[in-house]
Amino acid sequence: VVVLIDATKSPVLVTSALLYVNGPLHLGHIRSTYIPADVYTRYLRLKGVPVVFVSGSDEHGTPTVVTAEQEGLTAKAMVDKYHNLAFKNYQALGLSFDHYSRTSNETNHQTTQELFMILKEKGFVFKQIVKEYYCPTDKKFLPDRYIKGECPYCHAKDQYSDYCENCGKTFKPGDLIGAYCSLDKTTPELKDSEHFMFKLSAFSSALSSYLKNQLDVRDEVRNYVLQWIKEGLRDWDIVRDLDWGVKVPGMKGKVFYVWFDAPIGYIAATKEWAEKNGKKDAWKQFWIKAEAEKKGAKIVHFIGKDIVYHHALFWPALLMGTADYKTPDVLPVRGFVTIQGKKISKSRKYWILVEDYLKRWPPDYVRFYYTLTTPNAPTDGDFDWKDFQEKINTELLGNVGNFVHRVLTFIDSKFAGKVPKVPHGSKAGADEVAIKKKLVKSVKEVDKLYSQIELDRALKAILDLSQSFNQYFQHKAPWRADEKDASITLWHCANFVRSLAILLEPVIPFSAEKIWSYLNLEGSVHDADFDSAKDLPIKADHSIKKPLPLFSKAEDDAIQEEIRKLESLIAPPPKESRHGPER
Ligand code: MSP
Ligand code: ZN
């Protein structure tokens, strides 16, 4: 990934994929998409880059309608419920959206219809009679997720009829092998319906060159997307026979396919952000090509690996088709997470809900754990409670927490809460020269890694620096040094604590702010200047506040309980329930 930051500090739009609000937010969503986007955004803010971070709820689509039916709710009532829950969870996790939208908002409906009309005018959408799955008993069309069957490409079983979760290919009605209705298992008919198709095939060569020359994405992702293009792109059916969604102009009882209006939700969210901030046209600097070029603005979409097809092909093609809109610049793709080695399952509720996680653990712990263990790559990972415990206890507490707490309590108890003076005439020794050199070098390195969205590597570099601070403190042993030496050490260390707070703010914003307040520094660490992390601006005699321990240990009991809870979800049912109750 290229370095986005330049001296001109051009504006950056960061998005994270829009959440389907047909279920609660879980620890899968936040690993690939929401936490990394927030960490990157916070870093850009510290760098003084005009960054806008938007996302929203993806409220349309057949899965949503089907789930609402199953929950006995209207689609509207269900999306309201999960939208509100997700929003509450985001705030508790410290996700710092500048705007969080909903695809059901009027702005998105209008923008979707507007873009559709532009594409139609340019000849990129055309009418076609398509076969749509139809249930003869219910007498209604059954698009997408009402229908399941076998993938005709990779032969994965139980795939929905719009795309394969296993190989990522998209389908049209009739493609699935052995299609059946997911509600009542009947075999659907294929019936004629008039739809609009988007001419994706017309963009093959434009997309190839976009992928090769423009889109900043990992090579392994680039290569498999190019392979899809080579295999041939098919035109996309963008209409569904459904009434929940964005109405298709001129067609009764039909709405746009959810993947047509969802990415347009990124634009709508940006428009709403601009409106909210009294700069009505400010969205254009990101989305209108001519405006964006003037400012050098960039668009960065954080997504999980399952939705690459939509973001690397369909979405840029749609934007290209309009002629005036700008295509995305960077596509950070992260892999899927399993929980204790097993796939997340909505139906068995084998998952960890963000809401449940937050009942016991601080938001910074999962932000820290995920950032440390999630590379900027489509590789899958695992959320493992033991590993979580180990990383929290050794790295967050044992390394960062230990240094910060030792320094602050030392100043509090031995120097009456005042940062000591470096005695007049005393020169910094070789240890100080070396550690300051390390600081300057590390800040540069961390800066580069953050800017390249190599967030795990950035955090590792910070932890390495923190380790050096610990070693410096240990080596100087101020508890047995004379007052002059102890003063030199603690003055440096107070400043190093400040550096750590700034460097770690993107990852653990709540704890960083606590450190900032213990140091009794002005303002908020969220507004600090990233580059000043290399400086030592805290002066002698500066009073600090009485420090409390920053973190508490992840205890065995709590971890065991979490593991047991998950195991109970995958344990086979007890004998009685399989063979009938004992008499
Ligand atoms: N609504 C679409 C995105 C539309 S963007 C215009 C969607 N929603 S989702 O709720 O299913 O997923 C939201 C994000 O979470 C996506 O980036 C998805 O890849 C990610 N993840 C969902 N489950 C995940 C895991 N188990 N592991 C990692 N990321 C996961 O897709
Ligand atoms: Zn497949």
CSV table of C-alpha atoms and ligand atoms in Angstrom, one decimal, residues 16-21 26-34 58 163 259 262-264 266 302-307 311 334-338 344, ligand 1:
chain,number,residue,atom,x,y,z
A,16,SER,CA,-15.9,1.0,6.6
A,17,ALA,CA,-18.3,-1.4,4.9
A,18,LEU,CA,-21.9,-0.7,5.8
A,19,LEU,CA,-23.3,-3.2,8.3
A,20,TYR,CA,-26.2,-5.4,7.5
A,21,VAL,CA,-28.6,-4.6,10.3
A,26,HIS,CA,-20.2,-9.3,16.6
A,27,LEU,CA,-16.5,-9.7,17.0
A,28,GLY,CA,-16.2,-10.7,13.3
A,29,HIS,CA,-17.3,-7.5,11.9
A,30,ILE,CA,-15.0,-5.3,13.9
A,31,ARG,CA,-11.8,-7.2,13.2
A,32,SER,CA,-11.7,-6.7,9.4
A,33,THR,CA,-13.6,-3.5,9.0
A,34,TYR,CA,-14.5,-1.2,11.9
A,58,ASP,CA,-27.1,-1.4,5.1
A,163,TYR,CA,-23.3,-15.1,-4.5
A,259,TRP,CA,-25.6,-4.2,-3.8
A,262,ALA,CA,-25.4,0.0,-0.6
A,263,PRO,CA,-22.1,1.4,-2.0
A,264,ILE,CA,-24.0,4.5,-3.1
A,266,TYR,CA,-21.0,5.8,0.9
A,302,PHE,CA,-12.0,-0.8,4.6
A,303,ILE,CA,-13.7,-4.2,3.9
A,304,GLY,CA,-13.6,-7.9,4.7
A,305,LYS,CA,-12.4,-10.3,2.1
A,306,ASP,CA,-15.9,-11.6,1.3
A,307,ILE,CA,-17.0,-8.4,-0.5
A,311,HIS,CA,-15.8,-3.2,-4.2
A,334,ARG,CA,-8.7,-8.1,5.8
A,335,GLY,CA,-9.6,-11.7,6.3
A,336,PHE,CA,-12.2,-13.5,8.3
A,337,VAL,CA,-12.0,-14.4,11.9
A,338,THR,CA,-13.0,-17.6,13.6
A,344,ILE,CA,-19.0,-17.8,13.4
B,1,MSP,N1,-23.7,-4.8,3.9
B,1,MSP,C1,-22.5,-5.4,3.3
B,1,MSP,C2,-21.5,-4.4,3.0
B,1,MSP,C3,-22.0,-3.3,2.1
B,1,MSP,S1,-20.7,-2.1,1.8
B,1,MSP,C4,-21.4,-1.1,0.6
B,1,MSP,C5,-21.9,-6.4,4.3
B,1,MSP,N2,-22.4,-6.3,5.6
B,1,MSP,S2,-22.0,-7.3,6.8
B,1,MSP,O1,-22.7,-6.8,7.9
B,1,MSP,O2,-22.2,-8.7,6.4
B,1,MSP,O3,-20.4,-7.1,7.0
B,1,MSP,C6,-19.9,-5.9,7.4
B,1,MSP,C7,-18.4,-6.0,7.4
B,1,MSP,O4,-17.9,-7.0,8.3
B,1,MSP,C8,-17.9,-6.5,6.0
B,1,MSP,O5,-16.7,-5.8,5.7
B,1,MSP,C9,-17.5,-8.0,6.2
B,1,MSP,O6,-16.5,-8.4,5.4
B,1,MSP,C10,-17.1,-8.0,7.7
B,1,MSP,N3,-17.2,-9.3,8.3
B,1,MSP,C11,-18.4,-10.0,8.5
B,1,MSP,N4,-18.1,-11.1,9.2
B,1,MSP,C12,-16.8,-11.2,9.4
B,1,MSP,C13,-15.9,-12.1,10.0
B,1,MSP,N5,-16.3,-13.3,10.6
B,1,MSP,N6,-14.6,-11.8,10.0
B,1,MSP,C14,-14.1,-10.7,9.5
B,1,MSP,N7,-14.9,-9.8,8.9
B,1,MSP,C15,-16.2,-10.0,8.8
B,1,MSP,O7,-21.1,-7.2,3.9
